[in-house]
């Protein structure tokens, strides 16, 4: 039996991926639409993975949580790529930032998958559709690039809102 939050995650994931495909196929050659699809695809995939974390199939909840965290990093990278091309294409603004954050995320992903320094274990609470995770000592460092990216991207868009005019604003 699936709970309401599970249904919302499932429908949200399918809707987001569907919307991304709709935008992508409306003009496949448009770089903004391709990066938008990349960004929204991983957002939808993340929602689906959260569903499977709460309702595990094929893998246990610990593996699903690691998949959720890996896809969350992909979402963040998609957001950086989208910000790089919308509302206007920036050639260098995000390149170093993307390489730095991407490299850090790759290292943290490897640490997460092959050690218990980020995710130690999870266990299900029978009948509650909840899984409780025990996090490792590097969990804070796992979340650091997402926090930094959020500040960086929001700051970028706030600055752009002061400069841009019309529909781009």
CSV table of C-alpha atoms in Angstrom, one decimal:
chain,number,residue,atom,x,y,z
A,1,UNK,CA,0.0,0.0,0.0
A,2,UNK,CA,1.3,3.4,-1.0
A,3,UNK,CA,0.7,6.5,1.2
A,4,UNK,CA,-0.4,10.0,-0.1
A,5,UNK,CA,3.2,11.4,-0.1
A,6,UNK,CA,4.3,8.4,-2.1
A,7,UNK,CA,1.5,9.1,-4.7
A,8,UNK,CA,2.5,12.7,-4.8
A,9,UNK,CA,6.2,11.9,-5.4
A,10,UNK,CA,5.3,9.4,-8.1
A,11,UNK,CA,2.9,11.8,-9.9
A,12,UNK,CA,5.3,14.7,-9.5
A,13,UNK,CA,8.2,12.7,-11.0
A,14,UNK,CA,6.2,11.5,-13.9
A,15,UNK,CA,4.8,15.0,-14.6
A,16,UNK,CA,8.2,16.7,-14.3
A,17,UNK,CA,9.8,14.3,-16.8
A,18,UNK,CA,6.8,14.6,-19.1
A,19,UNK,CA,7.0,18.4,-19.0
A,20,UNK,CA,10.7,18.2,-19.7
A,21,UNK,CA,10.1,16.0,-22.7
A,22,UNK,CA,7.4,18.3,-24.0
A,23,UNK,CA,9.7,21.3,-23.8
A,24,UNK,CA,12.7,19.4,-25.3
A,25,UNK,CA,10.8,18.1,-28.3
A,26,UNK,CA,9.2,21.5,-29.0
A,27,UNK,CA,12.7,22.7,-30.2
A,28,UNK,CA,15.4,20.0,-29.8
A,29,UNK,CA,18.1,22.3,-31.2
A,30,UNK,CA,17.5,25.0,-28.6
A,31,UNK,CA,20.3,24.8,-26.0
A,32,UNK,CA,18.1,26.5,-23.3
A,33,UNK,CA,15.4,23.8,-23.8
A,34,UNK,CA,18.0,21.0,-23.7
A,35,UNK,CA,19.5,22.2,-20.4
A,36,UNK,CA,16.0,22.8,-19.1
A,37,UNK,CA,15.1,19.2,-19.9
A,38,UNK,CA,18.4,18.0,-18.2
A,39,UNK,CA,17.5,20.0,-15.1
A,40,UNK,CA,13.9,19.0,-14.9
A,41,UNK,CA,14.6,15.3,-15.8
A,42,UNK,CA,16.8,14.9,-12.7
A,43,UNK,CA,14.3,16.7,-10.6
A,44,UNK,CA,11.6,14.3,-11.7
A,45,UNK,CA,14.0,11.3,-11.3
A,46,UNK,CA,14.8,12.5,-7.8
A,47,UNK,CA,11.0,12.5,-7.0
A,48,UNK,CA,10.7,9.0,-8.3
A,49,UNK,CA,13.7,7.9,-6.3
A,50,UNK,CA,12.2,9.3,-3.1
A,51,UNK,CA,9.1,7.3,-3.9
A,52,UNK,CA,11.2,4.1,-4.1
A,53,UNK,CA,13.2,5.1,-1.0
A,54,UNK,CA,9.9,5.1,0.9
A,55,UNK,CA,8.5,2.1,-1.0
A,56,UNK,CA,11.6,0.0,-1.8
A,57,UNK,CA,11.6,-2.3,-4.8
A,58,UNK,CA,14.7,-4.1,-6.2
A,59,UNK,CA,17.0,-2.5,-3.6
A,60,UNK,CA,17.0,-1.9,0.1
A,61,UNK,CA,16.4,1.6,1.6
A,62,UNK,CA,20.1,2.3,2.1
A,63,UNK,CA,20.8,1.8,-1.7
A,64,UNK,CA,17.7,3.9,-2.6
A,65,UNK,CA,18.9,6.7,-0.3
A,66,UNK,CA,22.3,6.7,-2.0
A,67,UNK,CA,20.6,6.8,-5.3
A,68,UNK,CA,18.4,9.8,-4.1
A,69,UNK,CA,21.6,11.6,-3.0
A,70,UNK,CA,23.4,10.9,-6.3
A,71,UNK,CA,20.4,12.1,-8.3
A,72,UNK,CA,20.3,15.2,-6.0
A,73,UNK,CA,23.8,16.0,-7.1
A,74,UNK,CA,22.7,15.6,-10.8
A,75,UNK,CA,19.9,18.0,-10.1
A,76,UNK,CA,22.3,20.6,-8.8
A,77,UNK,CA,24.6,20.2,-11.8
A,78,UNK,CA,21.5,20.6,-14.1
A,79,UNK,CA,20.6,23.8,-12.3
A,80,UNK,CA,24.1,25.2,-12.8
A,81,UNK,CA,24.0,24.3,-16.5
A,82,UNK,CA,20.5,25.8,-17.0
A,83,UNK,CA,21.6,29.0,-15.2
A,84,UNK,CA,24.6,29.2,-17.6
A,85,UNK,CA,22.3,29.5,-20.6
A,86,UNK,CA,19.2,31.2,-19.3
A,87,UNK,CA,18.3,34.1,-19.4
A,88,UNK,CA,21.4,34.7,-21.4
A,89,UNK,CA,24.3,32.5,-22.4
A,90,UNK,CA,27.4,33.0,-20.2
A,91,UNK,CA,30.6,31.6,-21.6
A,92,UNK,CA,32.8,31.8,-18.5
A,93,UNK,CA,30.7,32.8,-15.5
A,94,UNK,CA,29.8,29.3,-14.4
A,95,UNK,CA,32.6,27.2,-16.0
A,96,UNK,CA,35.1,27.3,-13.1
A,97,UNK,CA,32.2,27.0,-10.6
A,98,UNK,CA,30.8,24.0,-12.5
A,99,UNK,CA,34.2,22.2,-12.6
A,100,UNK,CA,34.9,22.9,-9.0
A,101,UNK,CA,31.5,21.9,-7.7
A,102,UNK,CA,31.3,18.9,-10.1
A,103,UNK,CA,34.7,17.6,-9.0
A,104,UNK,CA,33.8,17.9,-5.3
A,105,UNK,CA,30.5,16.1,-5.9
A,106,UNK,CA,32.2,13.3,-7.8
A,107,UNK,CA,34.6,12.8,-4.8
A,108,UNK,CA,31.7,12.9,-2.3
A,109,UNK,CA,29.6,10.5,-4.4
A,110,UNK,CA,32.5,8.0,-4.5
A,111,UNK,CA,32.9,8.3,-0.7
A,112,UNK,CA,29.2,7.9,-0.2
A,113,UNK,CA,28.9,4.7,-2.3
A,114,UNK,CA,32.1,3.0,-1.1
A,115,UNK,CA,32.3,3.9,2.6
A,116,UNK,CA,29.8,4.6,5.4
A,117,UNK,CA,31.1,8.1,6.0
A,118,UNK,CA,28.0,9.8,4.5
A,119,UNK,CA,25.2,7.2,4.8
A,120,UNK,CA,25.7,4.6,7.5
A,121,UNK,CA,22.4,2.7,7.4
A,122,UNK,CA,18.7,2.9,7.0
A,123,UNK,CA,15.8,1.0,8.5
A,124,UNK,CA,12.0,0.9,7.7
A,125,UNK,CA,9.3,1.6,10.2
A,126,UNK,CA,6.7,-1.0,9.3
A,127,UNK,CA,3.4,0.4,8.2
A,128,UNK,CA,4.5,4.0,8.4
A,129,UNK,CA,6.0,4.3,4.9
A,130,UNK,CA,9.1,5.9,6.6
A,131,UNK,CA,12.7,5.0,6.5
A,132,UNK,CA,15.1,6.3,9.1
A,133,UNK,CA,18.6,7.0,8.0
A,134,UNK,CA,21.7,7.0,10.2
A,135,UNK,CA,24.2,9.5,8.7
A,136,UNK,CA,27.9,9.4,8.8
A,137,UNK,CA,30.5,12.0,9.9
A,138,UNK,CA,30.9,13.5,6.4
A,139,UNK,CA,27.1,14.1,5.8
A,140,UNK,CA,27.6,17.8,6.4
A,141,UNK,CA,30.3,17.8,3.6
A,142,UNK,CA,27.9,16.0,1.3
A,143,UNK,CA,25.4,18.8,1.5
A,144,UNK,CA,27.9,21.6,1.3
A,145,UNK,CA,28.0,21.9,-2.6
A,146,UNK,CA,24.2,22.0,-2.8
A,147,UNK,CA,24.1,24.8,-0.2
A,148,UNK,CA,26.9,26.8,-1.9
A,149,UNK,CA,25.2,26.3,-5.3
A,150,UNK,CA,21.9,27.5,-4.0
A,151,UNK,CA,23.5,30.7,-2.7
A,152,UNK,CA,25.5,31.2,-5.9
A,153,UNK,CA,22.6,30.7,-8.3
A,154,UNK,CA,20.1,32.8,-6.3
A,155,UNK,CA,22.7,35.6,-6.1
A,156,UNK,CA,23.2,35.3,-9.9
A,157,UNK,CA,19.5,35.5,-10.6
A,158,UNK,CA,19.0,38.5,-8.2
A,159,UNK,CA,21.8,40.4,-10.0
A,160,UNK,CA,20.2,39.4,-13.3
A,161,UNK,CA,16.8,40.7,-12.2
A,162,UNK,CA,18.3,44.1,-11.7
A,163,UNK,CA,19.8,44.2,-15.2
A,164,UNK,CA,17.4,42.4,-17.5
A,165,UNK,CA,14.3,43.8,-19.1
A,166,UNK,CA,11.2,42.3,-20.6
A,167,UNK,CA,10.4,38.6,-20.6
A,168,UNK,CA,13.9,37.5,-19.5
A,169,UNK,CA,13.4,39.4,-16.3
